[in-house]
GROMACS .gro file of C-alpha atoms in nm:
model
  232
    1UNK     CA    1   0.889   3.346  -0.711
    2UNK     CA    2   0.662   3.393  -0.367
    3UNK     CA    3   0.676   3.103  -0.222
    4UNK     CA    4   0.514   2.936   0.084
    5UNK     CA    5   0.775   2.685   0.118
    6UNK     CA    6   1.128   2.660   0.013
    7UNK     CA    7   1.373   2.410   0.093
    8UNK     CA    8   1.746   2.515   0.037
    9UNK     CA    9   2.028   2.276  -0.072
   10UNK     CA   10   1.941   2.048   0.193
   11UNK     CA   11   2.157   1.687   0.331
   12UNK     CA   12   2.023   1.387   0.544
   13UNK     CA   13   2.228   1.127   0.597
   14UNK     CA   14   2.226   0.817   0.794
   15UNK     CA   15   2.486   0.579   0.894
   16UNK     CA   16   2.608   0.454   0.546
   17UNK     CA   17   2.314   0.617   0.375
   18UNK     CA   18   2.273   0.899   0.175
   19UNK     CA   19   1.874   0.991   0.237
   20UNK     CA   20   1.890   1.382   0.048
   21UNK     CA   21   2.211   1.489  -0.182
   22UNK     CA   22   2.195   1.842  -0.179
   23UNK     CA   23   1.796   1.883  -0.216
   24UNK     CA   24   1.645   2.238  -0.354
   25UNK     CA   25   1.276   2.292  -0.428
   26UNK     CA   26   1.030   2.611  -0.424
   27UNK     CA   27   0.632   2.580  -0.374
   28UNK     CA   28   0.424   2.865  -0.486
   29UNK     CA   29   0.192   3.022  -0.296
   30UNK     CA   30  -0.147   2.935  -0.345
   31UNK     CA   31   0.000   2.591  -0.516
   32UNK     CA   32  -0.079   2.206  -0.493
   33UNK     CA   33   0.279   2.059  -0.486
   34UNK     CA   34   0.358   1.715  -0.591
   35UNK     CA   35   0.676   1.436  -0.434
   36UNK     CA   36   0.686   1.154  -0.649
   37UNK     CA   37   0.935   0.880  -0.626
   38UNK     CA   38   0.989   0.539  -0.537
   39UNK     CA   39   1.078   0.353  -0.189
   40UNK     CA   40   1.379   0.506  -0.059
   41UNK     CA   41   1.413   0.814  -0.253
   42UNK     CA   42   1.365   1.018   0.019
   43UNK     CA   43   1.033   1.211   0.009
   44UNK     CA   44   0.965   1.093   0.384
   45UNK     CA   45   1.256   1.237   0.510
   46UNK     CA   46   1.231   1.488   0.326
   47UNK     CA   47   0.849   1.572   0.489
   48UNK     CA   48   1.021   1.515   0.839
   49UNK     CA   49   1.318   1.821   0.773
   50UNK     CA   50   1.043   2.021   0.655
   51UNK     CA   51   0.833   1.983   1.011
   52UNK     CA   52   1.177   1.938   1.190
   53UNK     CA   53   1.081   1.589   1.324
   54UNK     CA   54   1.475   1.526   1.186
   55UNK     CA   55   1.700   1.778   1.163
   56UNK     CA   56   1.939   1.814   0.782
   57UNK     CA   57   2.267   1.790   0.833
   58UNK     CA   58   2.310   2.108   0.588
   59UNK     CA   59   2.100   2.288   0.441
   60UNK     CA   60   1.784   2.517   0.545
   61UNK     CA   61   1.440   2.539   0.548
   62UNK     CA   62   1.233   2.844   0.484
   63UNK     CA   63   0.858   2.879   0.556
   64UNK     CA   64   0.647   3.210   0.410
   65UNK     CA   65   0.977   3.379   0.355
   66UNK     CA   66   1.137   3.292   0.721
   67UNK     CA   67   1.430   3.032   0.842
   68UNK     CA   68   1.175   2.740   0.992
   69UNK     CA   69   1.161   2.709   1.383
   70UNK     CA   70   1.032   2.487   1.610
   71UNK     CA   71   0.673   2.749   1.697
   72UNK     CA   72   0.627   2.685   1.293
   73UNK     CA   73   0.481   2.346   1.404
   74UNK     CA   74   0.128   2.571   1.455
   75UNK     CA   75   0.161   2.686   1.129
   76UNK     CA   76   0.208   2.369   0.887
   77UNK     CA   77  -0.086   2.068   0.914
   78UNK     CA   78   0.132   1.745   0.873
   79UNK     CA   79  -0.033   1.434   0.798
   80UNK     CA   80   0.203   1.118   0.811
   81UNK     CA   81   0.164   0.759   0.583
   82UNK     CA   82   0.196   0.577   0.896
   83UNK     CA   83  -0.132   0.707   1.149
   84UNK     CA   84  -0.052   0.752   1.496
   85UNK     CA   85  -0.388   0.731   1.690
   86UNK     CA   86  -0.399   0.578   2.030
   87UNK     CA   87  -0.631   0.236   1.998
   88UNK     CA   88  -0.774   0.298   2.332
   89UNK     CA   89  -0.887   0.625   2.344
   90UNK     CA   90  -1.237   0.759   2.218
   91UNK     CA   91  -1.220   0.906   1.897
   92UNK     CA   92  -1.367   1.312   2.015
   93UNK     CA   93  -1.131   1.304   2.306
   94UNK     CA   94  -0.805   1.207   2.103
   95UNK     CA   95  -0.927   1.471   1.805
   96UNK     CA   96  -0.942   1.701   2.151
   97UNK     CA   97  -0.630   1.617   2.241
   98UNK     CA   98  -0.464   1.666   1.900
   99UNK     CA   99  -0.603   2.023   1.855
  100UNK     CA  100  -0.468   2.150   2.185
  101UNK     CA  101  -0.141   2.020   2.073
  102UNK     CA  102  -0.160   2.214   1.832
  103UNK     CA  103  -0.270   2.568   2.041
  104UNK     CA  104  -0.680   2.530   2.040
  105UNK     CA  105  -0.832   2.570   2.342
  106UNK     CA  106  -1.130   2.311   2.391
  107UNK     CA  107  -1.416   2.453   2.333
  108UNK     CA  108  -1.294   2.611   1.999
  109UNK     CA  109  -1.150   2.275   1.900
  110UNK     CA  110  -1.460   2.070   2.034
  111UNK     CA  111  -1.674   2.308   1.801
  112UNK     CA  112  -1.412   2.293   1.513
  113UNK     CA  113  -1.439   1.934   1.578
  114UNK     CA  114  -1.834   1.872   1.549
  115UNK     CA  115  -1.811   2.040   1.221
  116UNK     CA  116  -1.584   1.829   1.038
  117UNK     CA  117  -1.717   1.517   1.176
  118UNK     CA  118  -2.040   1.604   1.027
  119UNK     CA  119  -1.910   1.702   0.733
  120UNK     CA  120  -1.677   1.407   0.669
  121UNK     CA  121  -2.001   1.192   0.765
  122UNK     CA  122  -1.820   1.049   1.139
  123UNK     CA  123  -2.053   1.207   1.395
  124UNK     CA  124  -2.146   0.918   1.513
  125UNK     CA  125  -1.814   0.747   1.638
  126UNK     CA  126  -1.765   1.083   1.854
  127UNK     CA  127  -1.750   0.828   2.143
  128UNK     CA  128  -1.635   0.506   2.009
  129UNK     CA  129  -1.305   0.388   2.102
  130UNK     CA  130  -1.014   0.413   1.776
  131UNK     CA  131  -0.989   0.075   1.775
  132UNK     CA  132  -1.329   0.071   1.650
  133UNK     CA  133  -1.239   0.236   1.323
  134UNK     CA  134  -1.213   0.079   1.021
  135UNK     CA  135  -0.880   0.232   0.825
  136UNK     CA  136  -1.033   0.462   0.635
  137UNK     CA  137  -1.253   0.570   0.929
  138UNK     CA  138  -0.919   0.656   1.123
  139UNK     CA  139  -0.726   0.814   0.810
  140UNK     CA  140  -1.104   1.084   0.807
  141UNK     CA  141  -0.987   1.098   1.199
  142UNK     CA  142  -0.630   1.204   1.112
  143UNK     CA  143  -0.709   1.428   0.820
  144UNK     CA  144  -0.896   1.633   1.053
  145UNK     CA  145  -0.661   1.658   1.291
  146UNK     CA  146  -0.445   1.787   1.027
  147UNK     CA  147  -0.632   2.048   0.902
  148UNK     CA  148  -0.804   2.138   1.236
  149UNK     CA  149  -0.608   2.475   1.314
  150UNK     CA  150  -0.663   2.597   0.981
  151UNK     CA  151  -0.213   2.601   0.940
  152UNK     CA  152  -0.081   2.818   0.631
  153UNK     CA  153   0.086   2.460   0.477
  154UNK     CA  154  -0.054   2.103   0.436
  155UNK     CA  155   0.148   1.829   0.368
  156UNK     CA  156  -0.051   1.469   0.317
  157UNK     CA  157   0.203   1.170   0.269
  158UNK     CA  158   0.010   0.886   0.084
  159UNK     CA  159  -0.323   1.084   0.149
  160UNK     CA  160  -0.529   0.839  -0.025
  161UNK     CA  161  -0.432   0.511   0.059
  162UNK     CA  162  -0.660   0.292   0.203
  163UNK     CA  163  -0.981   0.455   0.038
  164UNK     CA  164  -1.223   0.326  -0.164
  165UNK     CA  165  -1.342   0.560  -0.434
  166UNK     CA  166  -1.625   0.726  -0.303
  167UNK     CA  167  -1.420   0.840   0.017
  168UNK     CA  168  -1.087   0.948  -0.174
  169UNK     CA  169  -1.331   1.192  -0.345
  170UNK     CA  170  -1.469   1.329  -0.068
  171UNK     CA  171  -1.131   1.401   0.095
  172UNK     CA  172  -1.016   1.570  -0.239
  173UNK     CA  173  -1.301   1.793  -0.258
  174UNK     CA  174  -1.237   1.860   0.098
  175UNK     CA  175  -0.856   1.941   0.034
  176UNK     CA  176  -0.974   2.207  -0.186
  177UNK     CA  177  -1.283   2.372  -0.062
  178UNK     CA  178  -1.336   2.295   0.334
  179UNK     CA  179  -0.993   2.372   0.407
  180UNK     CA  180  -0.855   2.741   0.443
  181UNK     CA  181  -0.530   2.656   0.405
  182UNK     CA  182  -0.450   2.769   0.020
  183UNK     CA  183  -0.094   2.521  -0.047
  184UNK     CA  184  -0.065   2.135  -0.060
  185UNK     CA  185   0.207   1.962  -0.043
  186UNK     CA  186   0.126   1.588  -0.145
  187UNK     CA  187   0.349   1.241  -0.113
  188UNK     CA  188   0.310   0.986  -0.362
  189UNK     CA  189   0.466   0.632  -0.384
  190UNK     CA  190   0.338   0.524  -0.768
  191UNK     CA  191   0.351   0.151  -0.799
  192UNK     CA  192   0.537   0.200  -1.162
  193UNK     CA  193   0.735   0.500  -1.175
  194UNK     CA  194   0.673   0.567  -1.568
  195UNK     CA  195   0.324   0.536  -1.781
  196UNK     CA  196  -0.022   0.637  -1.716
  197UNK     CA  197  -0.033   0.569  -1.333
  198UNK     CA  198   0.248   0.815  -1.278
  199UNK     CA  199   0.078   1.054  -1.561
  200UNK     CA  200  -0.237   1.040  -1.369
  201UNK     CA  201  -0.123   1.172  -1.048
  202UNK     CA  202   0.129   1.462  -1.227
  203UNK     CA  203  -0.214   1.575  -1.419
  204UNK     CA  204  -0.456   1.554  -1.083
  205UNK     CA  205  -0.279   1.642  -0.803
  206UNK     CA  206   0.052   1.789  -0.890
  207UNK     CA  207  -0.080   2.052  -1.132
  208UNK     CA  208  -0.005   2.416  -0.976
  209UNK     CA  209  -0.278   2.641  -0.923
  210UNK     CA  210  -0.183   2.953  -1.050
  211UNK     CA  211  -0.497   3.153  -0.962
  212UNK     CA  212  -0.903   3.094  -0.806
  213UNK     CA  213  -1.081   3.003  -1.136
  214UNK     CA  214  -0.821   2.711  -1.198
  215UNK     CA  215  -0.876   2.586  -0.844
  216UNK     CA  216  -1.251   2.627  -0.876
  217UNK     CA  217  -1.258   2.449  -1.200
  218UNK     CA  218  -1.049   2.133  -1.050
  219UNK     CA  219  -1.321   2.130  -0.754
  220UNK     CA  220  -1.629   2.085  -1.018
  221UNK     CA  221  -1.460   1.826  -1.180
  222UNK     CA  222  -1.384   1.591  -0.878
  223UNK     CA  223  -1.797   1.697  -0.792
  224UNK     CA  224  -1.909   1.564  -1.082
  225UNK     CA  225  -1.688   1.260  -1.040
  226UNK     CA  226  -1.805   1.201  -0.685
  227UNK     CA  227  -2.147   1.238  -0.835
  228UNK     CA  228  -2.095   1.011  -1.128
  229UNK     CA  229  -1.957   0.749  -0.924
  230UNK     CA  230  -2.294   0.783  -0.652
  231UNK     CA  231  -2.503   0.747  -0.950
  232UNK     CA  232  -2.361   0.410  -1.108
   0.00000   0.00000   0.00000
């Protein structure tokens, strides 16, 4: 299998917790990837190995056929459930800030920057402080930041939460068009862990995409959703 991502017999553990027992999983290039499981099963932690925010305790991790280092950081877009944008600062300068973290140099990131906001329909909170935003405002913030440096892997925990309808569309269709990045690795927490919540999410955003016409058809699906819902 070529994969983007693989993640090798890997343990976390904490004091008197077990967080990952021996966990092994492959994702395809080219592939949206799904984590499902409830509180405490570990997907988090499992997300924080993979961008080496926590070390395993065994185990490895190998990105586009390599042992993971700390330089892969420019390489993987990582998009945690809990925000982290500073309250006080404007919302441009912070996206600035964000991008050279992650090796743009200002102007490229400033023009990067412009783009999306326009496209994610924020241009005009360039200079409002964060603490402005509503939540989904800030989560549009953060999933630009993400995406930003154009990494080869995406990983979204909880992506969705906190948008209404309309929004969560837009940010799928711009998960698989706007973004150059061609793998996904998504984070879900379903509220019941069996029926047609749990089916839902396996059939949307779990499916892998084996080839362009596949991804291409999921895109004019969610268009015609987005459109659907505009309409009524």
């Amino acid at each position: 299998m070529d994969s983007i991502l693989s993640v090798q017999h890997v343990t976390k553990s904490y004091t008197g917790h077990v967080a990952l027992d021996d966990v092994s999983l492959e994702v395809p290039r080219g592939s949206v990837y799904g984590l499902l499981g409830p509180n405490g099963a570990g997907k988090t932690t499992l997300i924080r190995v993979i961008n080496r925010i926590t070390l395993a305790d065994q185990g490895r991790v190998m990105l586009d056929g390599k042992e993971i280092t700390v330089d892969d950081i420019f390489h993987i877009g990582y998009m945690p459930e809990e925000r982290g944008l500073y309250k006080k600062m404007r919302v441009g300068e912070q996206a600035i800030f964000f991008a050279r973290l992650k090796g743009l140099d200002r102007r490229d990131a400033e023009k990067r920057l412009r783009q999306w906001f326009e496209r994610l329909d924020i241009s005009d909170w360039w200079n409002r402080k964060v603490e402005d935003l509503s939540k989904g405002m800030a989560q549009k913030v953060q999933f630009i930041s993400t995406v930003l440096h154009e990494p080869k892997l995406l990983i979204f925990d909880e992506p969705f939460s906190g948008f209404d309808p309309i929004n969560a569309n837009l940010l799928k269709v711009a998960m698989l068009l706007d973004t150059t990045t061609e793998e996904l690795v998504l984070g879900y927490r379903p509220v019941q862990m069996e029926g047609p919540g749990l089916e839902d999410v396996r059939e949307e955003y779990t499916e892998r995409m084996t080839n362009l016409e596949k991804r291409i058809s999921d895109l004019e699906k969610l268009v015609c959703t987005l459109e659907e819902t505009i309409a009524t």
